Amino acid sequence: MKISFANLALPTTGAAVAFVLEGGKLSASAAALDKATKGALRRAIKASRFKGKRGQTLSVLAPAGAKLDRILLIGLGKAKDVDAKAMQRAGGYAYAGLANTGRTALSVLADGIEGAKVKPAEAAANIAYGARLRSYRFDKYRTQEKADAKPSLRTFKVLSKASAAARRAYGPLAKIADGVEMTRDLVSEPPNVIYPATLAKRAQELTKLGVKVQVLGEAQMKRLGMGALLGVGQGSIRESKLVVMQWNGAGARSTEKPVAFVGKGVTFDTGGISLKPGAGMEDMKWDMGGSGVVIGLMKALAGRKAKVNAVGVVGLVENMPGGNAQRPGDIVTSMSGQTIEILNTDAEGRLVLADALHYTIEKFAPKFVVDLATLTGAIIISLGNEYAGMFSNSDQLCDRLSKAGKQVDEKVWRMPMGDAYDKMLKSEAADMQNIGGRAGGSITAAQFLKRFVGKTPWAHLDIAGVTWSKNDAPTVPKGGTAFGVRLLNQLVANHYEKK
Ligand code: BES
Ligand code: MN
Ligand code: ZN
């Protein structure tokens, strides 16, 4: 879909979108459209339950007096609550309201809203951003879809009196959307297409944006002593990989310590010898979601030339049963030197992260490290599909993540940690075991990770509940959500970039 900006003027043909505030107050353009259509809009509002509340929409078809095919009214709620996020949602509604109507083009009449928290240019840019985010569709393997079942919309125009400034403001937002889309692509791909080597290849595409990308194979990881990560991948015929991405955007201050992001990249999680039940196992194609977010985040940061030094490290493995697979009872030695008794081969993500985290901290001495992982089913029991679980040794990092999460609507909820939970990992045979039992399953998983982190400020985001969505949301169509890309981009923008 092509997104463009132009000056505010009433369109005379095609489809138009205009805004209404709570209580039914029409924007200036909506009022002008109402006049041009001899009062069709106000009559339609009267004949419906549309009140201009946030998220309400009303379609008016072929209004007399104008050549317009359709006018879509979108409710914005109260003016004082209208912020950038609200405009993103409005863009999402505009797209969704027209995408499948057979229309190929629409114009959004993005009037400035008196009393709103956003200026006209920012509002217009965020409408475009929201529409772009909502328009994502993973359809490359659908070969027999009928034309009238596919989205028809090709051109999305935002009309604003500040169109030049809006176009400029949209620039970096489009780069974030590029990152989000890459992540959504990666988690949507089937596991016969995306496995460690091919996922590493996709990450290597970031070199085009100036990201330095290094791929370590099994021989190199063996030399580094990554017995925890390698143990998980040993049952697969696919070679495990570790991908290290570096974006040095801090310019003259390029010796400055980087911020670091680490992702779990289990390209398929069968559970291994501790095999998962068959029903729903296909979901485990997105067990590489954390790595997908780290790759998409690096794309967003590099794409918008963020003034920060950032490293992204992803541990890529396929967890398969097989003649050479890891067994319950095996003891492995991690890169940190700590030994781990494997009691359940399905608790594999923490093993991958143990080595990826240790490597990242030892090699880069980052300011902080945030890891993302679809780590436990238990976090879905705790928090459902609304919040990611956050576990951390740093109050400051938690505060910053919570605030960034609210800004971009990717919310995180801090969970407790402590010695009592750590003790649940005590092993009879090794330094620790890889499971802590059913109680507090997400917490013991986090305690396990903490043993590989040391004193570096660290946060672990358990994204098992938020990586894949079964329902459309205003700016997130169902499927891969890319939860984490916008959150961590915002974290960086808020605190770690020099203006
Ligand atoms: N990848 C799963 C966690 C998961 C479950 C992600 C559902 C997304 C949706 C992880 O590797 C796993 O299998 N965890 C086990 C841990 C247990 C064996 C201690 C779990 O949650 O059951
Ligand atoms: Mn597992
Ligand atoms: Zn897993």
XYZ file of C-alpha atoms in Angstrom, residues 171-476:
306
model
C 10.025 9.181 7.905
C 11.355 7.538 11.090
C 7.963 5.966 11.842
C 8.099 4.193 8.493
C 11.502 2.785 9.450
C 10.072 1.417 12.691
C 7.248 -0.107 10.658
C 9.887 -1.716 8.401
C 11.339 -3.388 11.491
C 7.912 -4.471 12.746
C 7.076 -5.962 9.363
C 10.337 -7.856 9.206
C 9.648 -9.369 12.625
C 6.095 -10.280 11.614
C 7.421 -11.933 8.451
C 9.962 -13.958 10.397
C 7.513 -15.301 12.987
C 4.907 -16.031 10.322
C 7.205 -18.086 8.103
C 6.781 -21.856 8.450
C 9.459 -23.847 10.255
C 10.541 -25.685 7.118
C 11.495 -22.311 5.639
C 12.877 -20.555 8.722
C 15.464 -22.606 10.599
C 18.743 -21.440 12.139
C 20.720 -21.054 8.904
C 17.909 -19.322 6.993
C 17.018 -17.069 9.911
C 20.691 -16.076 10.132
C 20.587 -15.312 6.393
C 17.635 -12.989 6.916
C 19.542 -11.214 9.670
C 22.461 -10.777 7.280
C 20.235 -8.650 5.044
C 20.691 -5.907 7.642
C 24.236 -5.337 6.380
C 22.554 -3.264 3.647
C 21.558 -0.781 6.346
C 25.043 -0.569 7.811
C 24.606 -3.201 10.519
C 27.640 -5.402 11.079
C 26.413 -8.989 11.131
C 28.460 -11.960 12.247
C 27.210 -15.552 12.185
C 28.835 -18.186 14.384
C 28.336 -21.863 13.553
C 28.580 -24.915 15.767
C 32.363 -25.268 15.525
C 32.905 -21.705 16.723
C 30.345 -22.042 19.482
C 31.980 -25.266 20.588
C 35.304 -23.458 20.869
C 33.601 -20.819 22.990
C 32.253 -23.556 25.249
C 28.548 -22.966 24.571
C 27.494 -26.402 25.770
C 24.049 -25.247 26.919
C 22.965 -23.830 23.564
C 24.583 -26.600 21.547
C 22.906 -29.321 23.630
C 19.476 -28.040 22.595
C 20.302 -28.112 18.897
C 22.085 -31.454 18.813
C 18.960 -33.471 18.010
C 18.321 -31.478 14.840
C 19.890 -31.991 11.430
C 19.910 -28.180 11.143
C 23.088 -26.523 12.345
C 22.673 -24.165 15.309
C 23.781 -20.560 14.833
C 24.518 -17.506 16.901
C 24.026 -14.200 15.139
C 25.678 -11.033 16.410
C 24.414 -7.735 14.989
C 26.075 -4.397 15.724
C 24.714 -0.967 14.929
C 27.169 1.806 15.736
C 25.100 4.938 15.410
C 26.639 6.967 18.227
C 29.063 8.588 15.798
C 31.972 10.382 17.422
C 31.147 8.666 20.658
C 31.486 5.272 19.021
C 33.609 3.965 21.876
C 30.565 4.375 24.058
C 29.288 1.144 25.597
C 26.414 -0.355 23.653
C 22.946 -1.270 24.756
C 22.278 -4.963 24.159
C 19.319 -7.089 23.158
C 19.301 -10.872 23.240
C 16.644 -13.092 21.676
C 15.545 -16.700 22.012
C 15.479 -18.200 18.554
C 14.069 -21.707 18.766
C 12.935 -22.033 15.161
C 10.774 -24.984 16.148
C 10.182 -26.364 19.624
C 8.936 -29.954 19.635
C 10.020 -30.206 23.269
C 12.748 -32.649 22.232
C 12.750 -36.030 24.008
C 10.381 -34.469 26.572
C 8.059 -34.258 23.580
C 5.167 -31.808 23.585
C 1.615 -33.038 22.959
C 0.611 -32.868 19.279
C -2.354 -30.519 19.556
C -1.313 -26.970 18.799
C 2.342 -27.855 18.328
C 2.363 -25.825 15.092
C 2.402 -22.722 17.317
C 5.971 -23.583 18.184
C 7.077 -22.180 14.840
C 6.983 -18.805 16.587
C 9.239 -19.942 19.402
C 11.861 -17.833 17.652
C 9.770 -14.730 18.410
C 12.360 -13.165 20.701
C 15.032 -13.417 18.044
C 12.594 -12.065 15.458
C 12.054 -9.006 17.643
C 15.781 -8.425 18.120
C 16.376 -8.635 14.365
C 13.431 -6.329 13.579
C 14.542 -3.900 16.289
C 18.042 -3.704 14.816
C 16.433 -3.031 11.444
C 14.343 -0.223 12.922
C 17.294 1.360 14.746
C 19.566 1.203 11.722
C 16.773 2.231 9.366
C 16.111 5.438 11.247
C 19.818 5.911 11.951
C 19.353 5.948 15.702
C 22.195 7.748 17.493
C 23.071 4.806 19.668
C 25.463 1.886 19.772
C 23.372 -1.249 19.916
C 24.116 -4.950 19.717
C 21.613 -7.678 19.025
C 22.479 -11.299 19.701
C 20.191 -14.196 18.811
C 20.699 -17.858 19.646
C 19.188 -19.988 16.893
C 18.427 -23.676 17.359
C 15.826 -26.256 16.433
C 14.641 -28.397 19.370
C 14.018 -31.852 17.922
C 13.858 -35.402 19.223
C 16.173 -37.841 17.415
C 18.960 -40.336 17.819
C 21.412 -37.656 18.837
C 18.992 -35.539 20.873
C 19.758 -34.399 24.383
C 18.299 -36.670 27.087
C 16.688 -35.890 30.433
C 19.523 -36.521 32.854
C 22.249 -35.103 30.633
C 24.590 -32.601 32.237
C 25.974 -29.812 30.061
C 28.616 -27.156 30.725
C 27.639 -23.619 29.757
C 30.054 -20.997 28.427
C 30.070 -19.414 31.898
C 31.500 -22.668 33.282
C 28.377 -23.439 35.289
C 27.000 -26.949 34.800
C 23.334 -27.705 34.195
C 21.425 -30.929 34.708
C 18.765 -31.245 32.021
C 15.624 -32.611 33.646
C 13.251 -31.578 30.892
C 14.409 -31.041 27.314
C 11.373 -28.809 26.728
C 12.833 -26.160 29.054
C 15.260 -25.323 26.246
C 14.911 -21.568 25.791
C 16.730 -20.784 29.034
C 19.624 -23.007 27.898
C 19.961 -21.070 24.664
C 19.752 -17.746 26.499
C 22.244 -18.802 29.174
C 25.026 -18.914 26.613
C 23.760 -16.025 24.488
C 23.511 -13.753 27.557
C 26.903 -14.743 28.916
C 28.528 -14.220 25.537
C 26.905 -10.802 25.062
C 27.905 -9.512 28.487
C 31.441 -10.846 28.341
C 32.095 -9.638 24.824
C 30.405 -6.217 24.862
C 30.155 -5.101 28.519
C 26.853 -3.396 27.620
C 25.126 -0.617 29.575
C 22.243 -3.014 30.016
C 20.870 -6.111 28.396
C 17.245 -6.881 27.664
C 16.408 -10.407 26.606
C 13.179 -11.438 24.931
C 11.885 -14.980 24.861
C 8.740 -17.000 24.380
C 10.015 -18.733 27.464
C 7.138 -20.227 29.442
C 3.531 -21.293 29.067
C 3.179 -20.257 32.707
C 3.427 -16.554 31.837
C 0.259 -16.960 29.749
C -1.468 -18.380 32.831
C -0.234 -15.394 34.880
C -0.780 -12.474 32.528
C -2.829 -13.759 29.603
C -2.219 -12.063 26.284
C -2.131 -8.447 27.492
C 1.183 -7.900 29.232
C 4.622 -9.377 28.777
C 6.217 -10.586 31.991
C 9.205 -8.520 33.086
C 11.908 -9.848 35.399
C 14.867 -7.730 36.323
C 17.696 -6.859 38.663
C 17.308 -3.128 37.975
C 14.500 -0.859 39.193
C 15.611 1.879 36.811
C 15.502 -0.349 33.754
C 12.058 -1.604 34.806
C 10.728 1.928 35.202
C 12.031 2.878 31.798
C 10.577 -0.218 30.157
C 7.193 0.272 31.846
C 7.012 3.863 30.666
C 8.065 3.025 27.103
C 5.515 0.208 27.078
C 2.687 2.567 27.958
C 3.803 5.015 25.270
C 3.615 2.453 22.471
C 0.930 0.181 23.910
C 3.244 -2.794 24.378
C 2.785 -3.232 28.091
C 5.046 -5.043 30.531
C 4.280 -6.150 34.087
C 7.068 -6.697 36.567
C 7.117 -10.067 38.298
C 8.900 -10.898 41.547
C 12.245 -12.632 41.864
C 14.213 -13.769 44.888
C 16.390 -16.322 46.615
C 13.521 -18.591 47.570
C 12.756 -19.067 43.869
C 16.415 -19.464 43.018
C 16.700 -22.351 45.469
C 14.119 -24.283 43.470
C 16.808 -24.803 40.807
C 19.096 -26.781 43.120
C 20.349 -29.974 41.478
C 21.640 -33.138 43.131
C 24.148 -33.667 40.364
C 25.193 -30.317 38.854
C 25.359 -26.586 39.678
C 21.687 -26.267 38.808
C 18.852 -28.061 37.068
C 16.946 -26.579 34.149
C 13.468 -26.694 35.708
C 12.098 -25.585 39.061
C 8.786 -27.423 39.096
C 5.272 -26.290 38.202
C 4.928 -23.598 40.857
C 6.096 -20.161 39.701
C 7.329 -21.596 36.412
C 8.014 -18.241 34.757
C 9.868 -16.988 37.818
C 12.174 -19.972 38.175
C 12.912 -19.653 34.447
C 13.936 -16.032 35.064
C 16.023 -17.045 38.107
C 17.819 -19.486 35.850
C 18.699 -16.699 33.404
C 19.829 -14.431 36.224
C 22.619 -16.882 37.041
C 24.216 -16.002 33.696
C 23.937 -12.246 33.960
C 26.084 -11.085 36.885
C 25.870 -7.405 37.826
C 24.923 -5.942 34.453
C 21.512 -4.228 34.558
C 19.252 -6.787 32.952
C 15.612 -7.313 32.139
C 14.039 -10.471 30.818
C 10.770 -10.141 28.909
C 8.744 -13.342 28.727
C 6.736 -12.701 25.569
C 5.065 -16.120 25.220
C 1.616 -14.553 25.687
C 2.008 -11.561 23.409
C 4.001 -12.772 20.407
C 1.059 -14.151 18.479
C -2.474 -12.817 18.492
C -5.706 -14.540 17.511
C -7.622 -11.266 17.130
C -7.223 -8.086 15.161
C -6.340 -5.015 17.203
C -6.423 -1.448 15.797
C -2.761 -1.381 14.748
C -1.914 -5.075 15.088
